Amino acid sequence: MAPHTAPSEQGGARRLLSGGGIEPVLLGAITLATAVGLIAWAAGAHGFADRCWIVATAAAIAPALMWVVQALRRGRAGVDLIAVLALVGTLATGEYLAGALIALMLSGGRWLDAAAERRATRDLRELLRHAPRTARRRTGDTTETVPLADIRIGDRLVVGPGETVPVDGRITGSRAVLDESVLTGESAQVTREAGDPVRSGAVNAGSAFDLRATATEEHSTYAEIVRLTQQAGAERAPVIRLADRYAAWFLPLALAAAGLAWLISGDAIRAVAVLVVATPCPLLLAAPVAVVSGISRAARKGVVVRDGAALETLGRARTVCLDKTGTLTTGRPRAFDIATAPGHTPAEVLALAAAVDQYSPHVLAEAITAAAAERGLTLPPVHDVTEQPGQGARATLADGSTATVGQRDTEHLPAERLPAWIRAADNRAALDGAALAWVAVDDRPIGAVLLRDPVRHDAPRTVRRLREAGVTRLVMITGDRPEPAREIAAVVGLDEVRARQSPTDKVASVRAERERAVTVMVGDGVNDAPALAAADVGVAMGARGASASSEAADIVLTADRVDRLADAAQIATRSRRIAVQSALGGMLLSLVAMGFAGFGLLPPAAGALLQELIDVAVILNALRALRPGRGTGPEISADTEELVHRFAAEHDDLREVVEAVRDAADRLTTSDPADALLAVRHVDHLLTTRLLPHEEAEEHELYPALADALGGPETTATMSRTHTEIHRLAHRISTHLAHAEPVGALAPEQHDDLRACLYGLHSVLQLHFAQEEENYFSLSAA
C-alpha cells in the first residue's frame, strides 16, 4: 500500500501524488517483461522466457522492500511483506512465471493505490498571499508604510478603502464600513463606530479610517487563523487504510500457514505455493479499484476527492459539522419581501431602489438590483448618484426630487411616533432576521426592501440523504447570531446549533465531536479553514469559497450545491462497502486456495494463475463502484430539467404576486376602504392572470413529468392538494370582490373573512413555493 506521511514529515501540508513517480514506470517495465516472456514461451524459447520473468520478478523486489521498510518504520507490517516473501520464494524455487505474475499484481496495485492517493497541498499559499504584510502608520501629521512586524500596541494606523485591516485594533475618529466575511463568513457589510474593536483580516468597504493597534502581528486574528490551520493539520493522525487494517491479521495467518506447510511436508515449494496464493491481491488491487472508482464517480458529480483515504474515511463518518453562511445558505443576500407606505406598490419601491443602487458595489445593492432584474422592472431615470459609506446611496429623479436607499433618518424617533407600516416593517425584519434597505423620496420613507441570506433549496434534501448514508449527528457551527442560526437549523433538520463561534471555537467544537465519532466539517470561508483541517475529513464549498478553505480540505465541492455533499457521502459509503466485500471475498478465496496449496494440491505457477482468477473476480466486483447505487438521488431527463428551469424562473416572477397578497391583507387594517378595495382588485387580477395559470401548468405539465423520476403520481399528490387549496382561496377572494363591486366598497362583515383568506393564501403560497423549490427545483443540475 502507498505510504502515509507522518505529521512531522507533513509540516502541516500534504504531499501531492498524482500517479507519478516510480509506480507507472515499474508497472510498465514489469508488464513488458512479463508479456515478452509469455510470447517467448509460446514460441518455444523457454530459457529466454524464464530470463524475462526473472527480470520482472527482480524489478519488483527492491521497491517492495522499500515499501516494507516504510511500513515497519510506522510500526505496521503491511500487505507488501507477503508479496516480498512470495517474490523471493519463487526465485529460490525456480517458479519464475509465478514471480512475474506476483510482480505484475504488486506493481498494478501500487499504481492504483497511488492514483487513489492524489494528495493536495495544504501549505496555505492562498491564505498567506492575501495576508497583509505592511501597514500605514501615522506619526503626527505624516504617514509611513512599515513592515507589519514593526507594528506595536498603541500605534495609530490608517486603513484605506479596499485594504485589509493589518492587526487587531480599535477605530478612532470616524466610523468604518467593513466586510468581515473572511472572519465570520457573513456576507453583509457591517458598520463599526469609533471605539469599536476591529479584527485583522476584515476588509475596509468604505472610506479610509484610523485604527489604534491593540495587538501585534503575531497575536492578531488573521495570523491566528493561519496558525490554527497549520497546527490542526499537523496534529491530525495519519489515516490507517482499509487494506492495512485487514493485513494486520491476514499477514500472520498467511505466514503461519506457509511455515506449517513447510514444517509438516518438508517441501519448501509448498510454502512458496501458500505464499503465492496468499499474496493479498484483493487488498493490493480490489480495494484501491473500488476507491478509485468511487473517486471517479464523485468527480462526475462535481466532487473532487483528494485521496483514497479521504473517501474511505468519509464512508465511515457518523457526524457532520456544517458552517451556515455559504454552506447551508447561498452566501448572498436576497430580497425576499417589500414593505410599502400607503399609496405605493412593491414594484414601484423596488424599481426606485434598484435605480439608485445600480451603480453601488455594496452587497445589499447588488441584491436589490438583481431582484428588480428578475422581475423585469423598468427602472426610472436617475442622475447625480452619490454614495456615503455606511449610510446609503442618493440620486436625483427626473422631476427634481431626491431618492435615497439605505438607513432611515427616523431611526432615533420613538416607536410610537412612527407610522404603523414602518413599525410593521421593523417588526418583520426582527422576526425574520432580515436587513432593511429603506427607500425614501425627499427624505420621506415610501417603502423598505427586506433582505436575508436564504437557505439553499437543496439543503433539507441534503440532510435527509446524509442520514440515509449513515450520518447520525448533524451540527451547525457558525460565527453568526443564534436566532437566524437556530431558524435555519430547524428548517433543514439539524441536531444542534453552536453560534457565535470564532475560528478557535470551531476547531474546539470539531475536536470535541471527533472524540465521539468520525467527523466531517463542511465550510466555505477562510474562517472555516482551521476547522476543516482539524476534522477527520474537511469538505470545502469550493465553487465560490475562499481558496484557503479549499487548500485545507480533503474534499472540494466544485459545484455551488450543498447536495453534492450527500452525493459524496453516499458514493463513499457504497465504495467502501464494495471495497470491503471485494477484500474479504478475495481473502476468503485465497484462504481456501492456501489450504489446497498446503496439501500439495496446488503448485506455485497454478496458484499464481488461480490468484489471477480471484483477482479478476474481485476487481469486477470492485468496478461496481463506478455505477450509481440506490439512494443517490433521482435522475431527471433533459426535457424535465428544462421544465424545472422554466417553472423555477416563473417562481421568481411570481414573488410580486405573493407580496401583493400580503400587502392587500395589511391594507384591510391600515388603509381607508377605497385603498383597500383597490388592493384587493389588484390581487384578484394578479391571481387570475398570473398565479392560477402557473399552478394549472405545473399540475398538468411539471408534475406528470416528475412523477416517473420520483416514484409515481403519489409523490406529487400532496402538492396537487395544495394547488386545490390555492384555487379555493383565490376563488373565495374573487367572490368577496364580486359582492363588493356593485356598491363600490367592502362591507364591514367581509373584512374578517377576506383578511383571513389573504393571510392564509400568503402563508400557503410561501410554504408551497418553498416545498417545490426544495423537492423539485433542487433536482436540477444548475
C-alpha positions in Angstrom: 0.0 0.0 0.0 1.1 3.6 -0.5 3.0 5.1 2.4 1.3 7.6 4.7 3.4 10.7 5.6 3.8 11.2 9.3 2.7 14.5 10.8 6.3 15.7 11.3 7.0 15.0 7.6 3.9 16.8 6.5 4.8 20.1 8.2 1.1 20.8 8.2 0.8 20.1 4.5 0.1 17.1 2.3 2.1 15.5 -0.4 0.6 15.7 -3.9 0.7 12.3 -5.5 -0.7 12.3 -9.0 0.1 8.8 -10.1 3.6 9.9 -11.0 6.9 8.7 -9.6 8.1 5.1 -9.6 4.7 3.3 -9.8 3.8 3.8 -13.5 7.5 3.1 -14.6 7.6 0.0 -12.5 4.3 -1.3 -13.8 5.2 -0.6 -17.4 8.6 -2.4 -17.1 7.1 -5.5 -15.4 4.2 -5.7 -17.8 6.6 -5.5 -20.8 9.0 -8.1 -19.4 6.1 -10.5 -18.5 4.4 -10.1 -21.9 7.7 -10.7 -23.8 8.3 -13.8 -21.6 4.9 -15.2 -22.5 5.4 -14.6 -26.2 8.9 -16.3 -26.0 7.5 -19.2 -24.1 4.7 -19.7 -26.7 7.4 -19.6 -29.4 9.4 -22.4 -27.6 12.2 -20.2 -26.2 11.7 -21.3 -22.6 15.1 -20.2 -21.4 14.6 -16.7 -22.7 11.1 -16.6 -21.2 12.5 -17.6 -17.8 15.1 -14.8 -18.0 12.3 -12.2 -18.9 10.2 -13.4 -15.9 13.3 -13.3 -13.6 13.8 -9.6 -14.7 10.2 -8.8 -13.9 10.3 -10.5 -10.5 13.6 -8.9 -9.5 12.4 -5.5 -10.7 9.7 -5.6 -8.1 11.8 -6.8 -5.1 13.7 -3.6 -4.4 10.7 -1.2 -4.4 8.7 -3.7 -2.4 11.4 -3.9 0.2 11.4 -0.1 0.4 7.6 -0.1 1.0 8.0 -2.8 3.7 10.7 -0.7 5.5 8.5 2.4 5.3 5.6 0.4 6.8 7.8 -1.0 9.6 9.0 2.5 10.5 5.4 3.4 11.1 5.0 0.3 13.3 3.0 -1.7 10.8 3.9 -4.7 8.8 1.7 -4.1 5.7 0.5 -6.3 2.9 3.7 -5.8 0.9 5.7 -8.2 3.2 3.8 -11.3 2.0 4.5 -10.1 -1.6 8.2 -9.8 -0.9 8.4 -13.2 0.6 6.5 -14.7 -2.3 8.8 -13.0 -4.8 11.9 -14.3 -3.1 10.4 -17.7 -2.8 9.6 -18.0 -6.5 13.1 -17.1 -7.5 14.6 -19.6 -5.0 12.4 -22.4 -6.2 12.6 -21.6 -10.0 8.9 -20.6 -10.2 9.7 -17.7 -12.4 6.3 -17.2 -14.1 4.6 -17.2 -10.7 7.1 -14.5 -9.6 6.4 -12.4 -12.7 2.7 -12.6 -12.1 3.0 -11.6 -8.5 5.3 -8.7 -9.5 2.6 -7.6 -12.0 -0.1 -7.7 -9.4 2.0 -5.9 -6.9 3.1 -3.1 -9.2 -0.5 -2.8 -10.5 -1.8 -2.5 -7.0 0.7 0.2 -6.1 -0.1 2.2 -9.2 -3.8 2.0 -8.5 -3.2 3.0 -4.9 -1.0 5.9 -6.0 -3.8 7.1 -8.3 -6.2 6.8 -5.3 -3.8 8.7 -3.1 -3.6 12.0 -5.0 -2.6 14.4 -2.2 -3.2 18.1 -2.3 -1.0 20.7 -0.6 -2.2 22.4 2.5 0.6 25.0 2.7 -2.0 27.8 2.7 -0.3 29.6 -0.1 -3.5 31.4 -0.9 -4.2 32.3 2.7 -0.7 33.7 3.1 -0.8 35.5 -0.2 -3.7 37.6 1.0 -2.3 38.2 4.4 -1.3 41.9 4.9 2.5 42.4 5.0 2.7 46.1 5.6 0.7 48.8 7.4 0.4 52.5 7.1 1.5 54.1 10.4 0.6 57.6 11.3 3.1 59.7 13.3 2.0 63.2 13.9 0.9 64.6 10.5 3.0 62.1 8.5 2.1 58.6 7.4 4.7 55.9 6.5 4.4 52.4 5.3 6.2 49.9 7.6 6.5 46.1 7.8 3.8 44.6 9.7 6.2 43.1 12.2 7.2 46.7 13.3 3.7 47.5 14.5 3.4 47.8 18.2 0.4 48.1 20.6 -0.8 51.7 20.6 0.4 52.6 17.1 -2.1 54.7 15.1 -2.7 53.2 11.7 -4.6 54.3 8.6 -6.7 51.7 6.7 -7.6 52.8 3.1 -10.6 51.8 1.0 -10.3 48.2 -0.1 -7.4 47.4 2.3 -7.2 44.6 4.7 -7.1 45.5 8.4 -3.5 44.6 9.3 -3.7 44.0 13.0 -6.4 43.9 15.7 -7.3 47.3 17.0 -10.0 49.9 17.8 -11.5 52.5 15.5 -10.6 56.2 16.2 -12.3 59.2 14.6 -14.9 58.4 12.0 -16.9 55.2 11.7 -15.8 52.3 9.4 -17.7 50.1 7.0 -16.2 46.6 6.9 -16.5 43.4 5.1 -15.9 40.8 7.8 -16.8 37.7 5.7 -13.3 36.4 5.8 -13.6 36.1 9.6 -17.3 35.4 10.2 -18.5 34.0 6.8 -21.3 36.6 6.9 -21.7 38.3 3.5 -23.4 41.5 4.8 -21.1 44.5 5.5 -21.1 46.0 9.0 -20.7 49.5 10.3 -18.3 49.9 13.3 -18.4 53.2 15.3 -15.4 55.0 16.9 -14.1 52.9 19.8 -15.4 49.6 18.4 -12.9 46.8 18.1 -11.9 45.5 14.7 -10.1 42.2 13.9 -7.4 41.8 11.4 -8.5 40.2 8.2 -11.6 42.4 7.8 -11.6 44.5 4.5 -12.4 48.2 4.5 -15.6 48.5 2.4 -15.9 52.2 2.9 -13.7 55.3 3.2 -10.4 55.4 5.0 -10.4 55.3 8.8 -7.9 55.4 11.6 -7.1 52.4 13.8 -5.4 52.2 17.1 -3.5 48.9 17.3 -4.4 46.6 20.2 -2.3 43.6 19.2 0.9 42.9 17.3 1.0 40.9 14.0 1.6 37.5 15.6 -1.2 37.9 18.2 -3.8 39.2 15.7 -6.8 37.3 14.4 -5.6 36.6 10.9 -2.3 35.2 12.0 -4.1 33.0 14.5 -6.3 31.6 11.7 -3.1 30.6 9.7 -1.5 29.2 12.8 -4.6 27.2 13.8 -4.9 25.7 10.3 -1.2 24.6 10.3 -1.4 23.2 13.8 -4.7 21.3 13.2 -3.2 19.7 10.0 0.0 18.7 11.8 -1.8 17.2 14.8 -4.2 15.1 12.8 -3.1 11.5 13.0 -2.4 9.6 9.7 -5.3 7.5 8.5 -4.9 3.7 8.6 -6.2 2.5 5.3 -8.7 -0.3 4.9 -6.2 -2.7 3.4 -3.7 -2.1 6.2 -6.3 -3.0 8.8 -7.1 -6.3 7.2 -3.4 -7.0 6.6 -2.9 -6.9 10.4 -4.5 -10.3 10.8 -4.1 -11.7 7.3 -0.3 -11.4 7.2 0.5 -13.5 10.3 -2.2 -16.1 9.2 -0.5 -16.4 5.8 3.0 -16.7 7.3 1.8 -19.3 9.8 0.1 -21.3 7.1 3.2 -21.3 4.9 5.5 -22.2 7.8 3.2 -25.0 8.8 3.0 -26.5 5.3 6.8 -26.5 5.1 7.2 -28.0 8.6 4.8 -30.8 8.0 5.8 -31.7 4.4 9.4 -30.7 4.5 8.9 -29.3 1.0 9.8 -25.6 0.5 7.8 -25.4 -2.7 4.6 -26.0 -0.7 5.5 -23.0 1.4 6.1 -20.9 -1.7 2.8 -22.1 -3.2 1.0 -21.0 0.0 2.7 -17.6 -0.1 1.8 -17.3 -3.8 -1.9 -17.8 -3.3 -1.7 -15.8 -0.1 -0.3 -12.7 -1.9 -3.1 -10.3 -0.9 -4.1 -9.0 -4.3 -7.6 -8.4 -3.1 -6.0 -5.9 -0.8 -3.5 -4.7 -3.3 -5.9 -4.4 -6.2 -9.6 -4.7 -5.3 -9.8 -2.2 -2.5 -7.9 0.5 -4.5 -10.0 -0.2 -7.6 -13.2 0.3 -5.6 -11.9 3.5 -4.1 -10.6 4.9 -7.4 -14.0 4.0 -8.9 -15.7 5.9 -6.2 -13.4 8.9 -6.7 -14.1 8.8 -10.4 -17.9 8.7 -9.9 -17.6 11.5 -7.3 -15.7 13.6 -9.9 -18.6 13.2 -12.3 -20.8 14.7 -9.7 -18.6 17.8 -9.2 -16.8 16.4 -6.1 -13.0 16.4 -6.1 -11.7 13.8 -3.6 -8.1 14.5 -2.8 -7.1 10.9 -1.9 -8.4 7.4 -1.3 -8.0 7.7 2.5 -10.5 10.7 2.5 -13.1 8.7 0.6 -12.7 5.7 2.9 -13.0 7.9 6.0 -16.0 9.7 4.6 -17.6 6.4 4.2 -17.2 5.8 8.0 -18.4 9.3 9.1 -21.2 9.5 11.6 -21.0 13.2 12.5 -21.2 16.1 10.1 -20.5 19.7 11.2 -21.6 22.4 8.8 -21.0 26.1 8.6 -24.1 28.3 7.9 -23.3 31.1 5.5 -22.3 29.9 2.1 -22.9 26.2 3.1 -26.5 25.8 4.2 -27.4 29.2 2.8 -26.5 30.7 -0.5 -24.0 33.2 1.0 -25.6 36.1 -0.9 -28.4 38.3 0.4 -31.7 38.2 -1.5 -34.6 40.5 -1.5 -37.5 38.3 -0.2 -40.2 40.9 0.6 -41.0 44.6 0.2 -42.9 46.8 2.7 -44.6 49.9 1.3 -46.2 53.0 2.6 -49.9 53.6 1.7 -50.3 54.7 -1.9 -47.2 52.9 -3.2 -46.7 49.4 -4.7 -43.9 46.9 -4.1 -42.9 47.1 -7.8 -42.6 50.9 -7.6 -40.4 50.8 -4.4 -38.2 48.0 -5.8 -37.7 49.7 -9.1 -36.8 53.0 -7.5 -34.4 51.3 -5.1 -32.7 49.5 -8.0 -32.3 52.7 -10.0 -30.5 54.4 -7.1 -28.4 51.3 -6.2 -27.5 50.1 -9.7 -24.0 51.7 -9.6 -23.2 50.7 -6.0 -20.8 47.8 -5.3 -22.5 47.2 -1.9 -23.6 43.6 -1.4 -27.2 44.6 -0.5 -27.3 46.9 -3.5 -26.4 44.0 -5.8 -29.2 42.0 -4.3 -31.7 44.8 -4.9 -30.7 45.3 -8.5 -30.8 41.6 -9.1 -34.3 41.3 -7.7 -35.5 44.1 -10.0 -33.9 42.4 -12.9 -35.5 39.1 -12.1 -38.9 40.7 -12.2 -38.2 42.6 -15.4 -38.9 46.0 -13.9 -38.2 49.2 -15.8 -36.0 51.5 -13.7 -36.8 55.2 -13.5 -34.1 57.5 -14.8 -31.8 59.0 -12.2 -28.7 61.2 -12.2 -26.2 62.7 -9.8 -25.8 59.4 -7.9 -23.7 59.6 -4.8 -22.9 57.2 -2.0 -22.0 57.8 1.6 -20.3 54.7 3.1 -22.4 53.3 5.9 -25.4 55.5 5.1 -26.6 54.5 1.6 -26.9 55.9 -1.9 -28.7 59.1 -3.1 -29.8 60.2 -6.5 -31.9 62.9 -8.2 -35.0 61.8 -10.1 -36.3 63.3 -13.4 -38.8 65.5 -11.6 -36.0 67.0 -9.4 -36.9 65.1 -6.2 -34.2 63.2 -4.3 -34.4 59.5 -3.7 -32.3 57.7 -1.1 -31.7 54.0 -0.4 -30.1 52.9 2.9 -30.5 53.7 6.5 -33.6 55.5 7.8 -33.3 59.1 9.1 -36.1 58.5 11.6 -34.3 55.7 13.5 -33.8 58.0 16.5 -37.6 58.6 16.9 -39.6 56.6 19.5 -41.7 53.8 18.0 -45.0 55.4 18.9 -44.2 58.4 16.6 -43.6 56.2 13.6 -46.2 55.2 11.0 -47.8 51.8 11.5 -46.3 50.4 8.3 -42.8 51.3 9.4 -43.3 49.7 12.8 -44.6 46.6 11.0 -41.6 46.5 8.7 -39.2 46.8 11.7 -41.0 44.0 13.5 -40.9 41.7 10.4 -37.2 42.3 10.0 -36.6 41.5 13.6 -38.6 38.3 13.4 -37.1 37.2 10.1 -33.5 38.1 10.9 -33.5 40.4 7.9 -31.7 43.5 6.8 -33.7 46.6 5.8 -32.9 48.9 3.0 -35.2 51.9 3.3 -36.3 53.8 0.2 -37.2 57.5 0.6 -38.2 60.3 -1.7 -37.3 63.8 -0.4 -36.4 62.2 2.9 -39.9 60.7 3.3 -39.9 56.9 3.5 -42.1 55.2 0.9 -41.0 51.6 1.4 -38.3 49.2 2.5 -36.7 46.1 0.9 -36.2 43.2 3.3 -33.1 41.1 2.5 -31.6 38.0 4.0 -29.3 35.1 3.1 -31.8 32.4 2.1 -31.5 28.7 2.8 -30.2 26.7 -0.2 -33.1 24.9 -1.8 -31.2 21.6 -1.7 -30.1 21.9 2.0 -33.1 20.0 3.6 -32.8 17.2 1.0 -29.1 17.0 1.6 -29.6 16.5 5.4 -32.1 13.7 4.7 -29.8 12.0 2.3 -26.8 12.3 4.7 -28.9 10.4 7.3 -29.7 7.8 4.8 -25.9 7.4 4.2 -25.3 6.6 7.8 -24.7 10.0 9.4 -26.4 10.1 12.8 -25.5 13.6 14.0 -25.5 16.9 12.2 -24.3 20.1 13.9 -24.2 23.7 12.7 -21.0 25.6 13.8 -21.3 29.2 12.7 -20.0 32.7 13.6 -23.5 34.1 13.1 -26.0 35.1 15.8 -28.0 32.4 17.5 -31.5 33.5 16.2 -31.0 33.1 12.5 -28.8 30.1 13.0 -31.5 28.2 15.0 -34.2 29.1 12.5 -32.1 27.7 9.6 -31.2 24.6 11.6 -34.9 24.0 12.3 -35.8 24.3 8.6 -33.1 21.9 7.4 -33.4 19.5 10.3 -30.1 19.7 12.3 -29.5 18.2 15.7 -27.6 21.0 17.4 -26.5 24.7 16.8 -23.4 26.4 18.0 -23.5 30.1 17.2 -21.0 33.0 17.6 -18.1 30.6 17.1 -14.7 32.1 16.4 -12.2 30.1 14.3 -10.7 28.9 17.6 -14.1 27.8 18.9 -14.8 26.0 15.6 -11.6 23.9 16.0 -12.5 23.1 19.6 -16.0 22.0 18.6 -14.7 19.8 15.8 -12.2 18.2 18.1 -14.9 17.5 20.7 -17.1 15.8 18.0 -14.1 13.7 16.8 -13.8 12.2 20.3 -17.3 10.8 19.8 -17.2 9.6 16.2 -15.6 10.1 12.8 -16.4 13.7 12.0 -16.7 15.7 8.8 -16.5 19.5 8.7 -18.1 21.5 5.8 -17.4 25.2 5.2 -16.5 27.8 2.6 -14.6 30.6 4.2 -11.1 31.4 5.4 -12.5 31.3 9.0 -13.5 27.6 8.3 -10.0 26.5 7.2 -8.7 25.6 10.7 -11.8 23.5 11.4 -11.6 21.8 8.1 -8.0 20.8 8.8 -9.0 19.6 12.3 -11.7 17.3 11.2 -11.3 13.7 10.1 -12.5 14.8 6.7 -12.6 18.5 5.6 -15.1 19.4 2.9 -14.9 22.8 1.2 -17.6 24.5 -0.8 -15.0 25.4 -3.5 -17.2 26.9 -6.2 -17.2 30.4 -4.6 -15.4 29.7 -1.3 -12.1 31.0 -0.1 -9.1 29.2 -1.6 -7.7 28.7 1.8 -10.6 26.5 2.8 -10.2 24.5 -0.4 -6.5 24.1 0.4 -7.3 22.8 3.9 -9.9 20.4 2.7 -9.7 16.7 1.8 -12.8 17.0 -0.5 -13.8 20.0 -2.6 -17.3 20.6 -4.0 -16.7 22.3 -7.3 -20.4 22.9 -7.9 -22.2 25.6 -5.9 -24.6 23.0 -4.5 -24.5 21.5 -1.0 -26.4 18.4 -2.2 -23.1 17.3 -3.7 -22.0 16.6 -0.1 -24.8 14.0 0.1 -23.6 12.6 -3.3 -20.1 12.3 -1.9 -21.2 10.6 1.3 -23.4 8.1 -0.4 -20.7 7.3 -3.0 -18.1 7.0 -0.3 -20.3 4.7 1.8 -21.1 2.5 -1.2 -17.5 2.4 -2.5 -16.2 1.5 1.0 -18.8 -1.3 1.3 -17.8 -2.7 -2.1 -14.1 -2.5 -1.2 -14.8 -4.4 2.0 -16.8 -7.0 0.1 -14.1 -7.4 -2.5 -11.2 -7.6 0.0 -13.0 -10.0 2.3 -14.3 -12.1 -0.5 -10.9 -12.3 -2.2 -9.1 -13.2 1.1 -11.7 -15.9 1.8 -11.0 -17.5 -1.6 -7.2 -17.1 -1.0 -7.6 -18.9 2.3 -9.3 -21.8 0.5 -6.5 -21.9 -2.1 -3.9 -21.8 0.7 -5.4 -24.9 2.1 -5.1 -26.7 -1.2 -1.5 -25.4 -1.7 -0.5 -26.5 1.8 -1.6 -30.1 1.0 0.5 -30.0 -2.2 -2.6 -29.9 -4.5 -1.7 -26.5 -6.0 1.8 -25.8 -7.4 3.1 -22.2 -7.3 2.5 -21.5 -11.1 -1.0 -22.8 -11.0 -1.6 -21.0 -7.7 -0.4 -17.7 -9.3 -2.9 -18.3 -12.2 -5.7 -19.1 -9.7 -4.8 -16.0 -7.8 -5.2 -14.1 -11.1 -8.7 -15.5 -11.5 -9.5 -14.5 -7.9 -8.2 -11.0 -8.7 -10.3 -10.7 -11.9 -13.4 -11.7 -9.8 -12.8 -9.2 -7.0 -11.8 -6.4 -9.4 -15.0 -6.9 -11.4 -16.9 -6.7 -8.2 -14.9 -3.6 -7.2 -15.8 -1.9 -10.5 -19.4 -1.8 -9.4 -18.5 1.3 -7.6 -18.5 3.1 -10.9 -22.2 2.6 -11.2 -24.8 4.6 -9.3 -26.3 2.8 -6.4 -29.5 3.2 -4.5 -30.2 6.4 -2.7 -28.0 8.6 -4.9 -31.0 10.8 -5.8 -33.4 10.8 -8.7 -32.2 11.4 -12.2 -34.4 13.6 -14.4 -34.4 13.8 -18.2 -33.2 16.8 -20.2 -36.8 17.7 -21.1 -37.9 17.5 -17.5 -35.0 19.6 -16.4 -36.0 22.2 -18.9 -39.4 22.3 -17.4 -37.9 22.6 -13.9 -35.9 25.7 -15.1 -39.0 27.2 -16.6 -41.1 26.9 -13.6 -38.3 28.0 -11.2 -38.0 31.2 -13.3 -41.7 31.7 -13.0 -41.4 31.4 -9.2 -39.1 34.4 -9.3 -41.6 36.4 -11.3 -44.4 35.5 -9.0 -42.7 36.9 -5.9 -44.5 40.1 -6.8 -47.9 38.3 -6.6 -47.1 36.8 -3.2 -46.0 40.3 -1.9 -49.2 41.8 -3.3 -51.3 39.3 -1.4 -49.6 40.2 1.9 -49.9 43.9 1.1 -53.6 43.7 0.5 -54.2 41.9 3.8 -52.3 44.6 5.6 -54.2 47.4 3.9 -57.5 45.9 5.1 -56.3 47.0 8.6 -54.3 50.1 8.0 -55.8 51.8 4.9 -59.0 53.6 4.1 -61.8 51.4 2.5 -61.2 52.7 -1.0 -57.5 52.0 -0.9 -58.2 48.5 0.5 -60.6 47.7 -2.3 -58.1 48.8 -4.9 -55.5 46.5 -3.3 -57.9 43.5 -3.4 -58.8 44.3 -7.1 -55.1 44.3 -7.9 -54.6 41.0 -6.1 -57.5 39.4 -7.9 -56.2 40.5 -11.2 -52.7 39.0 -10.4 -54.2 35.8 -9.2 -56.4 35.3 -12.3 -53.9 36.3 -14.9 -50.6 35.1 -13.5 -50.7 32.8 -10.4 -53.5 30.4 -11.3 -52.4 29.8 -14.8 -48.9 29.0 -13.4 -50.4 26.5 -10.9 -52.5 24.9 -13.7 -49.4 24.5 -15.9 -47.5 22.9 -13.0 -50.3 20.4 -12.4 -50.6 19.3 -16.0 -47.0 19.6 -17.3 -44.4 19.6 -14.5 -45.9 17.1 -12.0 -46.6 14.3 -14.6 -43.0 14.7 -15.9 -41.5 14.5 -12.4 -43.7 11.6 -11.3 -41.7 8.9 -13.1 -38.4 10.1 -11.6 -39.8 10.5 -8.1 -41.5 7.1 -8.0 -45.1 7.6 -9.2 -48.0 10.0 -9.1 -48.4 9.7 -5.3 -45.1 11.6 -4.8 -46.8 14.8 -6.1 -50.2 14.2 -4.6 -49.5 16.5 -1.6 -48.5 19.3 -3.9 -51.6 18.8 -6.0 -53.7 19.1 -2.9 -52.0 22.4 -2.2 -52.9 23.6 -5.7 -56.6 22.8 -4.8 -56.3 25.0 -1.7 -54.7 27.8 -3.6 -57.6 27.7 -6.1 -60.2 27.6 -3.3 -58.7 30.7 -1.5 -58.4 32.6 -4.8 -62.0 31.8 -5.7 -63.1 33.0 -2.2 -61.3 36.3 -2.7 -62.9 36.7 -6.1 -66.3 36.1 -4.6 -65.7 38.8 -1.9 -64.7 41.2 -4.6 -67.8 40.4 -6.7 -70.0 41.2 -3.7 -68.2 44.5 -3.1 -68.2 45.8 -6.7 -71.9 46.7 -7.0 -71.6 49.1 -4.0 -68.0 50.1 -4.6 -66.8 49.2 -1.2 -66.1 46.2 1.0 -68.8 45.6 3.6 -67.6 45.5 7.3 -68.7 42.0 7.6 -66.4 40.9 4.8 -63.2 42.2 6.3 -62.5 39.4 8.8 -63.0 36.5 6.3 -61.3 38.4 3.5 -58.3 39.2 5.7 -58.1 35.5 6.7 -58.2 34.4 3.1 -55.4 36.8 2.1 -53.2 36.0 5.0 -53.9 32.3 4.6 -53.2 32.4 0.8 -49.9 34.2 1.5 -48.8 31.5 4.0 -49.9 28.7 1.7 -48.0 30.2 -1.2 -44.9 30.8 0.9 -44.9 27.2 2.1 -45.9 25.8 -1.4 -43.1 27.7 -3.2 -40.5 26.5 -0.6 -41.6 22.9 -0.9 -41.5 22.9 -4.7 -38.1 24.6 -4.7 -36.7 22.1 -2.1 -38.3 18.9 -3.5 -38.5 19.6 -7.2 -36.4 22.5 -8.4 -33.3 21.3 -6.4 -33.2 18.3 -8.7 -31.9 20.5 -11.5 -28.1 20.4 -12.0 -27.9 24.2 -12.4 
